[in-house]
Amino acid sequence: MLNRLLAAAAAVCISVGAQAQSYTPRPVEDLLAQDVTYDSAIPKPEDVTGFASGQIISTPEMLHSYARAVAAASNRVSIEVIGRSHFGRPILRVTTTSPANQARLEEIREAHLAFSDPGRTAEVTEETPVIVQMTHGVHGTEASGYDSSAPLLYFLAAAQGEEIEALLETTVINQIILINPDGASRFAHDVNIHHAEAPVADPQHREHTGSWPWGRTNHYWFDLNRQWLPVTQPEAAALVDATHHWMPNVAADLHEMGSNSTFFISPGPVDGLHPLLSQAGLELNLEMNELLDEQFSAEGALYVAEERFDDFYLGYGSSYPGLLGGVPYLFEQSSVRGIIQDTERGTLRYDDKIGQQARTAIALIRASHARRQDLLNHQQAFFRESLRLAGENATSAYVFTSHDEGRLAAFLDLLAHHRIDVFELDRAVTASGVRYQPGQSYVVPLAQANYRVIEGLFETRVIEDKTAFYDVSGWTQPLAYDLDYAALRPGAFGQDAIGDQVTARITANEPPANSSIAYVIDWSEFYAPRAVYRLLDAGLHLRVIPDEIELQTEAGNVSMARGSILVPVAGQVLEADAIHELVSQGAREDGAVIHAASSSATASGSDLGGFSLSNVERPNVLLVTGESVNSGDAGELWHLLDHHMHMPVVMIDAENLSDSDLSGYTHILLPDGRYDPLGESFAETLSGWVEDGGVLVATRGGARFAAEQEIAAVKTVDTASRPEDEAPSGPQAYATIDDWDVEHTISGALFEGVIDTTHPLGYGYRDATLPVHKIGTTAFATGEDPFATPLRYASGDPILSGYASQRNRDALAGLGAVHATRRGEGSVILFADDPYFRAYMLGSSKMVLNAIFFGNDFRRSARGEGQ
């Protein structure tokens, strides 16, 4: 009976939702609901795009066209392109202020930067403008966040009266329109193709569900609201650079959340604020919220603050600007995910959501103007306090180096985006057992204005108290890049160690001399796989050297590590000169270290014609995609191979895999996802393909599926549900449920891994320790095969940075992080974690590339063959 009643209720709901709805977007003046008149010379959105705000989801091109039309019509508005997306779409900064300020905008900016320079004194006068930044469209599916940019701009450009003129005289508003144009374009297409004369409010309607990979993320499916600190995407680079360019006093991100929610405004939980962020800034946030409360109260609208969205991870739009002396704001409002939708709170209209975003943004601009002097004084005091904190720190500088030019260059580029001063090391320094040599090492003094950004990147913060995190708790960037780095104490570091300032490092290397015998490529460089793939794609035959050798060259003997790639000259489809040009291109463009052999014999180790060398086959990679797959994890793998390594990647949705011809693919990548609903046929398809010689590389949920379906002979271990801990010792107070959950989960921390550098999956690593990013509590049992776990979590306490409960740290110690086994003619390589997390785990990403280039180059033990 109950089931029949529920089914009947659902049918009624769907029936009501499917009824024709009356929906005519309200005029922009009504959406703004401001007691002003508007300049008729300023176009409205529909005058330019042909659609009123809220009639459809605007495309980035529509919003750009409107912004340019307003700028052409208004002397309050100017526009510049601050960057481009992966797909080449422009990202605009639209600046609105008084006409007089527009005439001296660069002068205002230069004067404002003095507030963030602790070496300068800037006076707050009655005329000193406050700087407000509004970032629209971080998430492409959260459309009111960017569609509201048009009515907000219309108000700022067209509103008339003493109040708006006084506000613009001492306020500069920078609207970023829009930061994720690629994702917004996907979402607009998904919704607009269902545009109907009679809009449908049923939440199950296709308009409200979208299609994989949806529009939240950028072209490579990265969440840009996690990218302010790692800056691995061009959109994030544009946003971080633009923020440093103006150093806004208030920086707001406009988002959406679930359809049944209300409206969230910063701050998040006050006890979740990262210690590097300012308590004074938090107090300003709370004081400004009193004015926002007036706006919501006048509308009779519900909102929430100080809950859920903590500001601990420093890579959010709601946290990073706080490292620059600003007050960051996060707006999250209920989402229509279309034009009209039925929800628990009634029927949502898209024009209402656009209007509420715009009105709240206007309220925040007014609050910023009202607190103008406080905000400017706070910014100046913030940077003076930063220098004081740097002086009190037991660390005076960080030193770092790497043998890998690619990772080193990427890290220097990261520091440049954050406006961090980096210097060459001018004399040798020993720290933490590593000798840092001049000419190869760099130093970052803490005594600089962006001290807090430096600490946010470099510090290791192991958190011992039980704490819940909305996002990751550990992200130390030099660990993620697998650099050698150390904190220097004042006694071990002085001005005599500081050389010239640097901003970038050139990754190009000298081409090798000509050889009539062979060339040998050092596999340890980050972009060596790109150089190797180019050679394979040209039809050349390559071999991998499994041991350390002493290569003979005309310039003398050269030590080469395991995994070096041999490029024979004879017997190839190309002539010797063409081969030399290709390897030279690898040195120049990819930074590959390549040597010309003068003899097939080596001074030690395998000879170049030795029996132990194995062939390197050209990879033909298939990436599993679709509704079952975590688009973020899939996008990372696509980005690594396509963007960095210039390797083509075929994508087939998981539900179509069983009906596809897989015989031509050498590798299948199975990212995190939920594959159980696909049934046994999916597992059988993968198993048969591996048996025939394919290499299956699976991460996180994909790895668990492969283990559970016995595609790989390995048992997974979930340290959150060990048998002795399956139930608490007795009844627990419900109020402690969050503590219980925290004890049993890992939201994201850095763990120390121990890698077997003699295994093909360990080729290219110079030492046995490797930081890995850990989300969740899954690992691999070590089992009977002692060679199957080339990467394990360190024994003892493996935590490096972030939070994991002691029980999980103890339980994970010594377990497998990577499991590699042969099956039939092929191999199965499983990663318990995400090896290229957010594209900043450059160190562990090499293991993915090793799995692709050397996935069938390890063998079963003789004992294993006999079992």
Short mmCIF file of N, CA, C and O in Angstrom, two decimals, residues 66-137:
data_model
loop_
_atom_site.label_atom_id
_atom_site.label_comp_id
_atom_site.label_asym_id
_atom_site.label_seq_id
_atom_site.Cartn_x
_atom_site.Cartn_y
_atom_site.Cartn_z
N TYR A 66 27.07 42.15 -24.98
CA TYR A 66 26.35 43.15 -24.20
C TYR A 66 27.34 44.06 -23.47
O TYR A 66 27.16 45.29 -23.46
N ALA A 67 28.37 43.49 -22.86
CA ALA A 67 29.34 44.31 -22.14
C ALA A 67 30.00 45.32 -23.08
O ALA A 67 30.18 46.50 -22.71
N ARG A 68 30.33 44.87 -24.27
CA ARG A 68 30.98 45.79 -25.22
C ARG A 68 30.01 46.89 -25.67
O ARG A 68 30.42 48.05 -25.87
N ALA A 69 28.75 46.54 -25.82
CA ALA A 69 27.76 47.55 -26.22
C ALA A 69 27.59 48.60 -25.12
O ALA A 69 27.48 49.80 -25.41
N VAL A 70 27.57 48.17 -23.88
CA VAL A 70 27.45 49.12 -22.77
C VAL A 70 28.69 50.00 -22.69
O VAL A 70 28.59 51.22 -22.48
N ALA A 71 29.85 49.41 -22.86
CA ALA A 71 31.09 50.20 -22.81
C ALA A 71 31.11 51.24 -23.91
O ALA A 71 31.62 52.37 -23.71
N ALA A 72 30.57 50.89 -25.08
CA ALA A 72 30.54 51.85 -26.18
C ALA A 72 29.57 53.00 -25.90
O ALA A 72 29.76 54.11 -26.41
N ALA A 73 28.55 52.72 -25.08
CA ALA A 73 27.53 53.73 -24.82
C ALA A 73 27.76 54.52 -23.55
O ALA A 73 27.13 55.57 -23.35
N SER A 74 28.67 54.07 -22.67
CA SER A 74 28.82 54.68 -21.35
C SER A 74 30.25 55.10 -21.10
O SER A 74 31.18 54.33 -21.31
N ASN A 75 30.43 56.32 -20.60
CA ASN A 75 31.76 56.77 -20.20
C ASN A 75 32.12 56.31 -18.79
O ASN A 75 33.16 56.68 -18.26
N ARG A 76 31.26 55.50 -18.17
CA ARG A 76 31.58 54.89 -16.87
C ARG A 76 32.32 53.55 -17.02
O ARG A 76 32.85 53.04 -16.04
N VAL A 77 32.28 52.98 -18.22
CA VAL A 77 32.65 51.58 -18.38
C VAL A 77 33.82 51.42 -19.35
O VAL A 77 33.86 52.08 -20.41
N SER A 78 34.76 50.54 -18.99
CA SER A 78 35.85 50.17 -19.90
C SER A 78 36.05 48.66 -19.84
O SER A 78 35.63 48.01 -18.87
N ILE A 79 36.67 48.11 -20.87
CA ILE A 79 36.81 46.66 -20.99
C ILE A 79 38.21 46.31 -21.42
O ILE A 79 38.83 47.01 -22.24
N GLU A 80 38.72 45.21 -20.89
CA GLU A 80 39.96 44.62 -21.41
C GLU A 80 39.89 43.11 -21.30
O GLU A 80 39.20 42.56 -20.45
N VAL A 81 40.60 42.45 -22.21
CA VAL A 81 40.70 40.99 -22.18
C VAL A 81 41.85 40.63 -21.24
O VAL A 81 42.98 41.08 -21.43
N ILE A 82 41.55 39.82 -20.22
CA ILE A 82 42.58 39.47 -19.23
C ILE A 82 43.12 38.06 -19.43
O ILE A 82 44.06 37.65 -18.74
N GLY A 83 42.55 37.32 -20.35
CA GLY A 83 43.02 35.96 -20.60
C GLY A 83 42.07 35.24 -21.52
O GLY A 83 41.07 35.81 -21.98
N ARG A 84 42.41 33.99 -21.79
CA ARG A 84 41.56 33.17 -22.64
C ARG A 84 41.44 31.77 -22.06
O ARG A 84 42.33 31.30 -21.36
N SER A 85 40.33 31.14 -22.35
CA SER A 85 40.09 29.79 -21.88
C SER A 85 40.91 28.80 -22.69
O SER A 85 41.56 29.15 -23.68
N HIS A 86 40.86 27.53 -22.28
CA HIS A 86 41.52 26.48 -23.05
C HIS A 86 41.05 26.50 -24.50
O HIS A 86 41.84 26.25 -25.41
N PHE A 87 39.78 26.79 -24.71
CA PHE A 87 39.22 26.76 -26.05
C PHE A 87 39.45 28.06 -26.81
O PHE A 87 39.01 28.21 -27.94
N GLY A 88 40.12 29.01 -26.16
CA GLY A 88 40.44 30.28 -26.82
C GLY A 88 39.42 31.37 -26.62
O GLY A 88 39.56 32.45 -27.20
N ARG A 89 38.39 31.12 -25.83
CA ARG A 89 37.38 32.16 -25.61
C ARG A 89 37.93 33.25 -24.70
O ARG A 89 38.61 32.96 -23.72
N PRO A 90 37.62 34.52 -24.99
CA PRO A 90 38.16 35.61 -24.15
C PRO A 90 37.50 35.67 -22.79
O PRO A 90 36.34 35.27 -22.61
N ILE A 91 38.26 36.15 -21.82
CA ILE A 91 37.77 36.44 -20.47
C ILE A 91 37.91 37.94 -20.27
O ILE A 91 39.01 38.49 -20.42
N LEU A 92 36.82 38.61 -19.96
CA LEU A 92 36.82 40.07 -19.92
C LEU A 92 36.84 40.57 -18.48
O LEU A 92 36.23 39.98 -17.59
N ARG A 93 37.56 41.68 -18.29
CA ARG A 93 37.40 42.47 -17.07
C ARG A 93 36.66 43.74 -17.48
O ARG A 93 37.17 44.53 -18.29
N VAL A 94 35.48 43.93 -16.93
CA VAL A 94 34.64 45.10 -17.24
C VAL A 94 34.70 46.01 -16.02
O VAL A 94 34.23 45.64 -14.93
N THR A 95 35.27 47.18 -16.18
CA THR A 95 35.51 48.09 -15.07
C THR A 95 34.53 49.25 -15.12
O THR A 95 34.43 49.94 -16.14
N THR A 96 33.80 49.45 -14.03
CA THR A 96 32.84 50.54 -13.94
C THR A 96 33.21 51.43 -12.77
O THR A 96 33.44 50.95 -11.65
N THR A 97 33.26 52.72 -13.04
CA THR A 97 33.50 53.74 -12.02
C THR A 97 33.06 55.07 -12.62
O THR A 97 32.47 55.10 -13.71
N SER A 98 33.31 56.15 -11.94
CA SER A 98 32.86 57.44 -12.47
C SER A 98 33.66 57.81 -13.72
O SER A 98 34.78 57.33 -13.92
N PRO A 99 33.10 58.64 -14.60
CA PRO A 99 33.85 59.07 -15.79
C PRO A 99 35.20 59.70 -15.44
O PRO A 99 36.19 59.47 -16.13
N ALA A 100 35.23 60.48 -14.37
CA ALA A 100 36.49 61.11 -13.97
C ALA A 100 37.51 60.04 -13.57
O ALA A 100 38.71 60.15 -13.90
N ASN A 101 37.07 59.01 -12.88
CA ASN A 101 37.99 57.93 -12.50
C ASN A 101 38.44 57.13 -13.72
O ASN A 101 39.59 56.69 -13.78
N GLN A 102 37.54 56.95 -14.66
CA GLN A 102 37.92 56.22 -15.88
C GLN A 102 39.07 56.92 -16.59
O GLN A 102 39.97 56.28 -17.15
N ALA A 103 39.08 58.23 -16.52
CA ALA A 103 40.12 59.01 -17.21
C ALA A 103 41.48 58.85 -16.55
O ALA A 103 42.52 59.12 -17.18
N ARG A 104 41.52 58.41 -15.30
CA ARG A 104 42.79 58.24 -14.60
C ARG A 104 42.86 56.86 -13.92
O ARG A 104 43.40 56.72 -12.83
N LEU A 105 42.35 55.86 -14.60
CA LEU A 105 42.20 54.53 -14.00
C LEU A 105 43.54 53.93 -13.60
O LEU A 105 43.68 53.35 -12.52
N GLU A 106 44.54 54.05 -14.46
CA GLU A 106 45.85 53.47 -14.13
C GLU A 106 46.49 54.20 -12.95
O GLU A 106 47.15 53.58 -12.11
N GLU A 107 46.28 55.49 -12.87
CA GLU A 107 46.78 56.25 -11.72
C GLU A 107 46.14 55.77 -10.43
O GLU A 107 46.80 55.61 -9.39
N ILE A 108 44.83 55.50 -10.47
CA ILE A 108 44.11 54.99 -9.30
C ILE A 108 44.65 53.62 -8.91
O ILE A 108 44.87 53.33 -7.72
N ARG A 109 44.86 52.76 -9.91
CA ARG A 109 45.37 51.42 -9.61
C ARG A 109 46.75 51.49 -8.97
O ARG A 109 47.01 50.80 -7.97
N GLU A 110 47.64 52.28 -9.52
CA GLU A 110 48.98 52.39 -8.96
C GLU A 110 48.94 52.93 -7.54
O GLU A 110 49.66 52.44 -6.65
N ALA A 111 48.09 53.90 -7.29
CA ALA A 111 47.98 54.45 -5.94
C ALA A 111 47.39 53.41 -4.99
O ALA A 111 47.81 53.30 -3.83
N HIS A 112 46.45 52.60 -5.49
CA HIS A 112 45.83 51.60 -4.63
C HIS A 112 46.83 50.51 -4.24
O HIS A 112 46.77 49.99 -3.11
N LEU A 113 47.74 50.17 -5.13
CA LEU A 113 48.71 49.12 -4.82
C LEU A 113 49.60 49.49 -3.63
O LEU A 113 50.21 48.62 -3.01
N ALA A 114 49.68 50.76 -3.32
CA ALA A 114 50.48 51.18 -2.16
C ALA A 114 49.92 50.61 -0.87
O ALA A 114 50.66 50.40 0.10
N PHE A 115 48.62 50.34 -0.82
CA PHE A 115 48.02 49.77 0.39
C PHE A 115 48.49 48.34 0.65
O PHE A 115 48.39 47.85 1.76
N SER A 116 49.00 47.67 -0.39
CA SER A 116 49.50 46.31 -0.21
C SER A 116 51.02 46.24 -0.21
O SER A 116 51.59 45.15 -0.27
N ASP A 117 51.65 47.39 -0.12
CA ASP A 117 53.12 47.45 -0.05
C ASP A 117 53.50 47.94 1.35
O ASP A 117 53.35 49.12 1.67
N PRO A 118 53.99 47.03 2.20
CA PRO A 118 54.31 47.44 3.57
C PRO A 118 55.44 48.45 3.65
O PRO A 118 55.64 49.08 4.69
N GLY A 119 56.17 48.64 2.56
CA GLY A 119 57.25 49.62 2.56
C GLY A 119 56.80 51.01 2.21
O GLY A 119 57.59 51.95 2.22
N ARG A 120 55.52 51.17 1.85
CA ARG A 120 54.99 52.48 1.47
C ARG A 120 53.87 52.87 2.43
O ARG A 120 53.23 52.04 3.05
N THR A 121 53.64 54.16 2.53
CA THR A 121 52.55 54.67 3.35
C THR A 121 51.51 55.29 2.44
O THR A 121 51.80 56.19 1.66
N ALA A 122 50.30 54.78 2.52
CA ALA A 122 49.20 55.30 1.71
C ALA A 122 48.15 55.88 2.65
O ALA A 122 47.76 55.25 3.63
N GLU A 123 47.71 57.07 2.33
CA GLU A 123 46.74 57.75 3.18
C GLU A 123 45.33 57.55 2.63
O GLU A 123 45.09 57.70 1.43
N VAL A 124 44.41 57.18 3.50
CA VAL A 124 43.01 57.04 3.12
C VAL A 124 42.36 58.42 3.24
O VAL A 124 42.27 58.98 4.33
N THR A 125 41.93 58.95 2.09
CA THR A 125 41.28 60.25 2.08
C THR A 125 39.81 60.07 1.71
O THR A 125 39.33 58.98 1.45
N GLU A 126 39.08 61.18 1.67
CA GLU A 126 37.68 61.15 1.29
C GLU A 126 37.51 60.72 -0.16
O GLU A 126 36.43 60.27 -0.56
N GLU A 127 38.56 60.86 -0.97
CA GLU A 127 38.47 60.53 -2.39
C GLU A 127 39.06 59.17 -2.74
O GLU A 127 38.96 58.73 -3.88
N THR A 128 39.67 58.48 -1.79
CA THR A 128 40.33 57.21 -2.11
C THR A 128 39.31 56.14 -2.45
O THR A 128 38.46 55.79 -1.63
N PRO A 129 39.37 55.58 -3.67
CA PRO A 129 38.36 54.57 -4.04
C PRO A 129 38.62 53.22 -3.38
O PRO A 129 39.76 52.84 -3.11
N VAL A 130 37.55 52.50 -3.13
CA VAL A 130 37.62 51.11 -2.72
C VAL A 130 37.47 50.25 -3.98
O VAL A 130 36.77 50.64 -4.92
N ILE A 131 38.13 49.10 -4.00
CA ILE A 131 38.12 48.25 -5.19
C ILE A 131 37.30 47.00 -4.90
O ILE A 131 37.56 46.27 -3.93
N VAL A 132 36.30 46.74 -5.74
CA VAL A 132 35.42 45.58 -5.59
C VAL A 132 35.54 44.73 -6.85
O VAL A 132 35.44 45.24 -7.97
N GLN A 133 35.74 43.44 -6.67
CA GLN A 133 35.83 42.51 -7.80
C GLN A 133 34.68 41.51 -7.72
O GLN A 133 34.47 40.88 -6.69
N MET A 134 33.95 41.36 -8.84
CA MET A 134 32.87 40.39 -8.95
C MET A 134 33.26 39.36 -10.00
O MET A 134 33.43 39.70 -11.17
N THR A 135 33.41 38.11 -9.57
CA THR A 135 33.78 37.05 -10.50
C THR A 135 32.53 36.27 -10.89
O THR A 135 31.90 35.63 -10.04
N HIS A 136 32.18 36.34 -12.16
CA HIS A 136 30.99 35.69 -12.67
C HIS A 136 31.36 34.40 -13.40
O HIS A 136 32.29 34.38 -14.21
N GLY A 137 30.62 33.33 -13.10
CA GLY A 137 30.69 32.14 -13.95
C GLY A 137 31.83 31.20 -13.69
O GLY A 137 32.33 30.58 -14.63
#
